[in-house]
mmCIF file of C-alpha atoms in Angstrom:
data_model
loop_
_atom_site.group_PDB
_atom_site.id
_atom_site.type_symbol
_atom_site.label_atom_id
_atom_site.label_comp_id
_atom_site.label_asym_id
_atom_site.label_seq_id
_atom_site.Cartn_x
_atom_site.Cartn_y
_atom_site.Cartn_z
ATOM 1 C CA MET A 710 3.196 24.707 -157.596
ATOM 2 C CA SER A 711 1.988 21.776 -159.735
ATOM 3 C CA LEU A 712 -0.586 24.104 -161.260
ATOM 4 C CA PHE A 713 2.150 26.631 -162.024
ATOM 5 C CA ARG A 714 4.173 23.875 -163.850
ATOM 6 C CA HIS A 715 1.253 23.129 -166.145
ATOM 7 C CA LEU A 716 0.887 26.739 -167.232
ATOM 8 C CA SER A 717 2.216 27.842 -170.570
ATOM 9 C CA ILE A 718 5.152 30.231 -170.776
ATOM 10 C CA THR A 719 2.727 33.078 -171.406
ATOM 11 C CA GLY A 720 0.598 32.042 -168.438
ATOM 12 C CA LYS A 721 3.645 31.856 -166.204
ATOM 13 C CA PHE A 722 4.715 35.349 -167.227
ATOM 14 C CA ILE A 723 1.225 36.679 -166.567
ATOM 15 C CA ALA A 724 1.053 34.957 -163.157
ATOM 16 C CA LEU A 725 4.522 36.220 -162.242
ATOM 17 C CA ALA A 726 3.612 39.747 -163.371
ATOM 18 C CA LEU A 727 0.448 39.671 -161.273
ATOM 19 C CA LEU A 728 2.391 38.427 -158.240
ATOM 20 C CA VAL A 729 5.060 41.114 -158.618
ATOM 21 C CA SER A 730 2.403 43.789 -159.183
ATOM 22 C CA ALA A 731 0.435 42.722 -156.081
ATOM 23 C CA THR A 732 3.606 42.701 -153.948
ATOM 24 C CA ALA A 733 4.723 46.087 -155.272
ATOM 25 C CA TRP A 734 1.233 47.537 -154.763
ATOM 26 C CA GLY A 735 1.140 46.245 -151.166
ATOM 27 C CA ILE A 736 4.558 47.734 -150.361
ATOM 28 C CA LEU A 737 3.697 51.023 -152.097
ATOM 29 C CA ASP A 738 0.314 51.223 -150.350
ATOM 30 C CA CYS A 739 1.950 50.679 -146.955
ATOM 31 C CA PHE A 740 4.605 53.312 -147.744
ATOM 32 C CA GLN A 741 2.076 55.833 -149.091
ATOM 33 C CA SER A 742 -0.261 55.279 -146.145
ATOM 34 C CA ARG A 743 2.575 56.058 -143.763
ATOM 35 C CA ILE A 744 3.492 59.206 -145.703
ATOM 36 C CA ILE A 745 -0.142 60.352 -145.791
ATOM 37 C CA GLU A 746 -0.554 59.641 -142.076
ATOM 38 C CA GLU A 747 2.614 61.593 -141.226
ATOM 39 C CA ALA A 748 1.567 64.496 -143.444
ATOM 40 C CA THR A 749 -1.919 64.540 -141.883
ATOM 41 C CA THR A 750 -0.433 64.439 -138.378
ATOM 42 C CA ARG A 751 1.915 67.322 -139.212
ATOM 43 C CA HIS A 752 -1.002 69.316 -140.641
ATOM 44 C CA ILE A 753 -3.199 68.688 -137.582
ATOM 45 C CA ASP A 754 -0.305 69.475 -135.244
ATOM 46 C CA SER A 755 0.367 72.725 -137.125
ATOM 47 C CA ASP A 756 -3.322 73.700 -136.984
ATOM 48 C CA LEU A 757 -3.459 72.967 -133.243
ATOM 49 C CA LYS A 758 -0.352 75.057 -132.593
ATOM 50 C CA ILE A 759 -1.807 77.952 -134.585
ATOM 51 C CA SER A 760 -5.144 77.662 -132.741
ATOM 52 C CA ALA A 761 -3.405 77.446 -129.360
ATOM 53 C CA ARG A 762 -1.305 80.519 -130.159
ATOM 54 C CA GLU A 763 -4.396 82.466 -131.217
ATOM 55 C CA ASP A 764 -6.250 81.363 -128.057
ATOM 56 C CA ARG A 765 -3.344 82.545 -125.905
ATOM 57 C CA ASP A 766 -3.288 85.856 -127.787
ATOM 58 C CA PHE A 767 -7.018 86.336 -127.080
ATOM 59 C CA PHE A 768 -6.460 85.541 -123.407
ATOM 60 C CA ASP A 769 -3.338 87.717 -123.059
ATOM 61 C CA ASN A 770 -5.031 90.666 -124.770
ATOM 62 C CA TYR A 771 -7.995 90.289 -122.442
ATOM 63 C CA LEU A 772 -5.704 90.346 -119.407
ATOM 64 C CA ALA A 773 -3.976 93.440 -120.800
ATOM 65 C CA SER A 774 -7.353 95.168 -121.080
ATOM 66 C CA PHE A 775 -7.601 95.089 -117.259
ATOM 67 C CA CYS A 776 -4.560 97.382 -117.026
ATOM 68 C CA HIS A 777 -6.005 99.782 -119.615
ATOM 69 C CA SER A 778 -9.327 99.827 -117.749
ATOM 70 C CA ALA A 779 -7.614 100.509 -114.414
ATOM 71 C CA ARG A 780 -5.763 103.491 -115.892
ATOM 72 C CA LEU A 781 -8.996 104.745 -117.426
ATOM 73 C CA LEU A 782 -10.996 104.582 -114.197
ATOM 74 C CA THR A 783 -8.275 106.006 -111.957
ATOM 75 C CA ALA A 784 -8.308 109.112 -114.155
ATOM 76 C CA ASN A 785 -12.035 109.533 -113.448
ATOM 77 C CA GLN A 786 -12.683 112.775 -111.534
ATOM 78 C CA LYS A 787 -15.513 111.090 -109.602
ATOM 79 C CA LEU A 788 -12.938 108.848 -107.993
ATOM 80 C CA THR A 789 -10.600 111.727 -107.158
ATOM 81 C CA ARG A 790 -13.412 113.724 -105.557
ATOM 82 C CA HIS A 791 -14.505 110.708 -103.530
ATOM 83 C CA PHE A 792 -11.023 110.232 -102.057
ATOM 84 C CA LEU A 793 -11.027 113.916 -101.061
ATOM 85 C CA SER A 794 -14.545 113.774 -99.598
ATOM 86 C CA SER A 795 -15.460 113.669 -95.915
ATOM 87 C CA GLU A 796 -17.295 110.402 -96.559
ATOM 88 C CA TRP A 797 -14.025 108.648 -97.408
ATOM 89 C CA ASN A 798 -11.981 110.369 -94.715
ATOM 90 C CA SER A 799 -14.519 109.584 -91.983
ATOM 91 C CA ARG A 800 -14.882 105.890 -92.830
ATOM 92 C CA GLY A 801 -14.475 103.268 -90.137
ATOM 93 C CA LYS A 802 -11.913 100.473 -89.886
ATOM 94 C CA ASN A 803 -14.105 97.846 -91.553
ATOM 95 C CA ALA A 804 -14.522 97.896 -95.315
ATOM 96 C CA VAL A 805 -17.920 99.001 -96.620
ATOM 97 C CA ILE A 806 -19.354 96.492 -99.119
ATOM 98 C CA HIS A 807 -21.672 97.978 -101.734
ATOM 99 C CA ARG A 808 -24.178 95.823 -103.584
ATOM 100 C CA ARG A 809 -25.486 98.780 -105.565
ATOM 101 C CA MET A 810 -23.394 100.915 -107.863
ATOM 102 C CA PRO A 811 -21.431 103.423 -105.729
ATOM 103 C CA LYS A 812 -21.155 107.015 -106.859
ATOM 104 C CA TRP A 813 -17.376 106.775 -107.355
ATOM 105 C CA LEU A 814 -17.797 104.443 -110.332
ATOM 106 C CA PRO A 815 -18.939 105.578 -113.790
ATOM 107 C CA GLY A 816 -22.307 104.477 -115.174
ATOM 108 C CA ARG A 817 -23.205 100.939 -116.155
ATOM 109 C CA ALA A 818 -22.759 101.769 -119.839
ATOM 110 C CA VAL A 819 -19.058 102.396 -119.177
ATOM 111 C CA LEU A 820 -18.704 99.304 -116.989
ATOM 112 C CA ARG A 821 -20.241 97.123 -119.696
ATOM 113 C CA ALA A 822 -17.408 98.205 -121.993
ATOM 114 C CA LEU A 823 -14.836 96.981 -119.453
ATOM 115 C CA PRO A 824 -13.610 93.406 -119.089
ATOM 116 C CA LEU A 825 -15.485 91.150 -116.662
ATOM 117 C CA VAL A 826 -14.734 92.518 -113.173
ATOM 118 C CA HIS A 827 -16.307 90.822 -110.148
ATOM 119 C CA TYR A 828 -14.959 93.145 -107.446
ATOM 120 C CA PHE A 829 -13.943 96.823 -107.373
ATOM 121 C CA LEU A 830 -11.968 97.871 -104.279
ATOM 122 C CA LEU A 831 -10.823 101.245 -102.979
ATOM 123 C CA LEU A 832 -7.645 101.167 -100.884
ATOM 124 C CA ASP A 833 -6.075 103.976 -98.910
ATOM 125 C CA LYS A 834 -2.435 105.016 -99.250
ATOM 126 C CA ASP A 835 -1.372 102.302 -96.793
ATOM 127 C CA GLY A 836 -3.119 99.548 -98.752
ATOM 128 C CA HIS A 837 -6.076 99.097 -96.384
ATOM 129 C CA VAL A 838 -9.414 98.343 -98.056
ATOM 130 C CA GLY A 839 -12.026 101.026 -97.441
ATOM 131 C CA GLU A 840 -14.824 100.145 -99.870
ATOM 132 C CA ILE A 841 -15.774 97.212 -102.054
ATOM 133 C CA PHE A 842 -18.338 97.060 -104.822
ATOM 134 C CA SER A 843 -19.611 93.734 -106.056
ATOM 135 C CA GLY A 844 -22.711 93.053 -108.073
ATOM 136 C CA ASP A 845 -21.849 89.404 -107.510
ATOM 137 C CA THR A 846 -23.927 87.179 -105.252
ATOM 138 C CA GLU A 847 -20.887 85.320 -103.941
ATOM 139 C CA THR A 848 -19.174 86.325 -100.708
ATOM 140 C CA VAL A 849 -16.233 88.666 -101.092
ATOM 141 C CA PRO A 850 -13.063 86.582 -100.566
ATOM 142 C CA LEU A 851 -11.487 87.135 -97.153
ATOM 143 C CA GLU A 852 -8.103 87.761 -98.747
ATOM 144 C CA LEU A 853 -9.630 90.657 -100.674
ATOM 145 C CA ARG A 854 -11.037 92.254 -97.543
ATOM 146 C CA ASN A 855 -7.620 91.957 -95.905
ATOM 147 C CA PRO A 856 -5.138 91.872 -98.790
ATOM 148 C CA ARG A 857 -1.551 90.844 -98.250
ATOM 149 C CA PRO A 858 1.017 93.638 -97.751
ATOM 150 C CA LEU A 859 2.066 95.323 -101.011
ATOM 151 C CA PHE A 860 -0.591 93.299 -102.829
ATOM 152 C CA HIS A 861 -1.854 96.349 -104.691
ATOM 153 C CA ARG A 862 1.694 97.311 -105.641
ATOM 154 C CA LEU A 863 2.482 93.908 -107.106
ATOM 155 C CA SER A 864 -0.585 94.198 -109.331
ATOM 156 C CA HIS A 865 0.058 97.837 -110.259
ATOM 157 C CA ASN A 866 -0.137 98.346 -114.034
ATOM 158 C CA GLN A 867 -0.087 94.609 -114.662
ATOM 159 C CA SER A 868 -2.499 91.715 -114.445
ATOM 160 C CA LEU A 869 -1.479 89.506 -111.557
ATOM 161 C CA LEU A 870 -2.661 85.889 -111.609
ATOM 162 C CA THR A 871 -2.990 84.709 -108.034
ATOM 163 C CA GLU A 872 -5.019 82.577 -105.636
ATOM 164 C CA LEU A 873 -7.541 84.018 -103.189
ATOM 165 C CA ASP A 874 -9.354 81.734 -100.758
ATOM 166 C CA ASN A 875 -8.065 78.764 -102.796
ATOM 167 C CA LYS A 876 -9.587 80.082 -106.022
ATOM 168 C CA ALA A 877 -7.813 81.444 -109.084
ATOM 169 C CA PHE A 878 -8.123 85.205 -109.593
ATOM 170 C CA VAL A 879 -6.746 87.958 -111.782
ATOM 171 C CA VAL A 880 -5.979 91.208 -109.947
ATOM 172 C CA THR A 881 -5.059 94.626 -111.354
ATOM 173 C CA SER A 882 -4.669 97.976 -109.617
ATOM 174 C CA GLY A 883 -4.132 101.600 -110.487
ATOM 175 C CA THR A 884 -3.103 104.652 -108.477
ATOM 176 C CA VAL A 885 -5.473 107.574 -107.889
ATOM 177 C CA LEU A 886 -3.644 110.934 -107.834
ATOM 178 C CA ASP A 887 -4.716 114.441 -106.967
ATOM 179 C CA GLU A 888 -4.029 117.488 -109.144
ATOM 180 C CA ASN A 889 -0.501 117.710 -107.702
ATOM 181 C CA ASP A 890 0.195 114.039 -108.510
ATOM 182 C CA ALA A 891 0.120 113.079 -104.841
ATOM 183 C CA VAL A 892 -1.181 109.570 -104.109
ATOM 184 C CA LEU A 893 -4.740 109.544 -102.741
ATOM 185 C CA GLY A 894 -5.266 105.800 -102.830
ATOM 186 C CA TYR A 895 -5.681 102.840 -105.120
ATOM 187 C CA LEU A 896 -8.407 101.252 -107.226
ATOM 188 C CA LEU A 897 -8.132 97.487 -107.448
ATOM 189 C CA PHE A 898 -9.972 95.076 -109.774
ATOM 190 C CA ALA A 899 -10.399 91.395 -108.972
ATOM 191 C CA SER A 900 -12.036 88.718 -111.111
ATOM 192 C CA ARG A 901 -12.431 84.991 -110.681
ATOM 193 C CA LEU A 902 -10.804 82.877 -113.362
ATOM 194 C CA ASP A 903 -13.866 80.784 -114.135
ATOM 195 C CA ARG A 904 -15.757 79.703 -117.244
ATOM 196 C CA ASP A 905 -17.488 83.088 -117.536
ATOM 197 C CA PHE A 906 -14.124 84.856 -117.506
ATOM 198 C CA LEU A 907 -12.667 82.454 -120.068
ATOM 199 C CA SER A 908 -15.740 82.804 -122.281
ATOM 200 C CA ALA A 909 -15.502 86.605 -122.121
ATOM 201 C CA SER A 910 -11.812 86.475 -123.044
ATOM 202 C CA MET A 911 -12.606 84.450 -126.166
ATOM 203 C CA GLN A 912 -15.271 86.770 -127.567
ATOM 204 C CA GLY A 913 -14.791 87.225 -131.290
ATOM 205 C CA MET A 914 -13.524 83.692 -131.807
ATOM 206 C CA THR A 915 -15.359 81.917 -134.622
ATOM 207 C CA ARG A 916 -13.825 78.441 -134.433
ATOM 208 C CA GLY A 917 -15.814 75.676 -132.790
ATOM 209 C CA HIS A 918 -13.555 74.102 -130.191
ATOM 210 C CA PHE A 919 -12.985 73.901 -126.450
ATOM 211 C CA VAL A 920 -10.532 76.082 -124.556
ATOM 212 C CA ALA A 921 -9.309 75.143 -121.074
ATOM 213 C CA LEU A 922 -7.269 76.963 -118.447
ATOM 214 C CA ILE A 923 -5.077 74.467 -116.584
ATOM 215 C CA ASP A 924 -3.161 74.929 -113.348
ATOM 216 C CA ASN A 925 0.540 74.602 -114.130
ATOM 217 C CA GLN A 926 1.410 72.811 -110.869
ATOM 218 C CA SER A 927 -1.515 70.477 -110.238
ATOM 219 C CA GLY A 928 -2.537 69.960 -113.867
ATOM 220 C CA LEU A 929 -6.174 70.463 -112.882
ATOM 221 C CA VAL A 930 -8.597 72.313 -115.156
ATOM 222 C CA ILE A 931 -9.475 75.691 -113.622
ATOM 223 C CA ALA A 932 -11.982 76.775 -116.272
#
């Protein structure tokens, strides 16, 4: 303060102006920083919401493609003929598991155009599994070999997210009809909800970020 007393009037005005300017700049900088931070946060939050919505759209559209594929394959005449064949009608009680492409499915070129399906199942009119095709090396889940009552009906024309042998699955089924629209049986798709499934559902995405599928009850990451 003694130094301030020895300053001339002009010096005092200059010192006071500098002090006021520094104080005002500090307050303004703090205020602007907060505004910029809030604006940046809002922008990031908006971008994340848009990305999340687009990710969900990709996933939902992929699930919907299972229903379209089921309707496409159940209209296949190969499948109708197989249900009417002596081979199907003379089958035993235990489900036959195919590791090679069965004749009732279209060629691999058609299957490659379908979503990722791990298991194809043929069920009779009562919902009993007669045949299973899986090109997968993993064991067919027990709950697929002996599905719960009305399981195929719950998944009819919709993608049902469920748990089989304590693993997350998506299941879709379609009805196979004869020429008189009588029910011959059912074709059921089942796929594990794993990283391969999630990756396939996000094909066409160009952004570089991670996508996770989280169990709603446990909060654990499924894929």
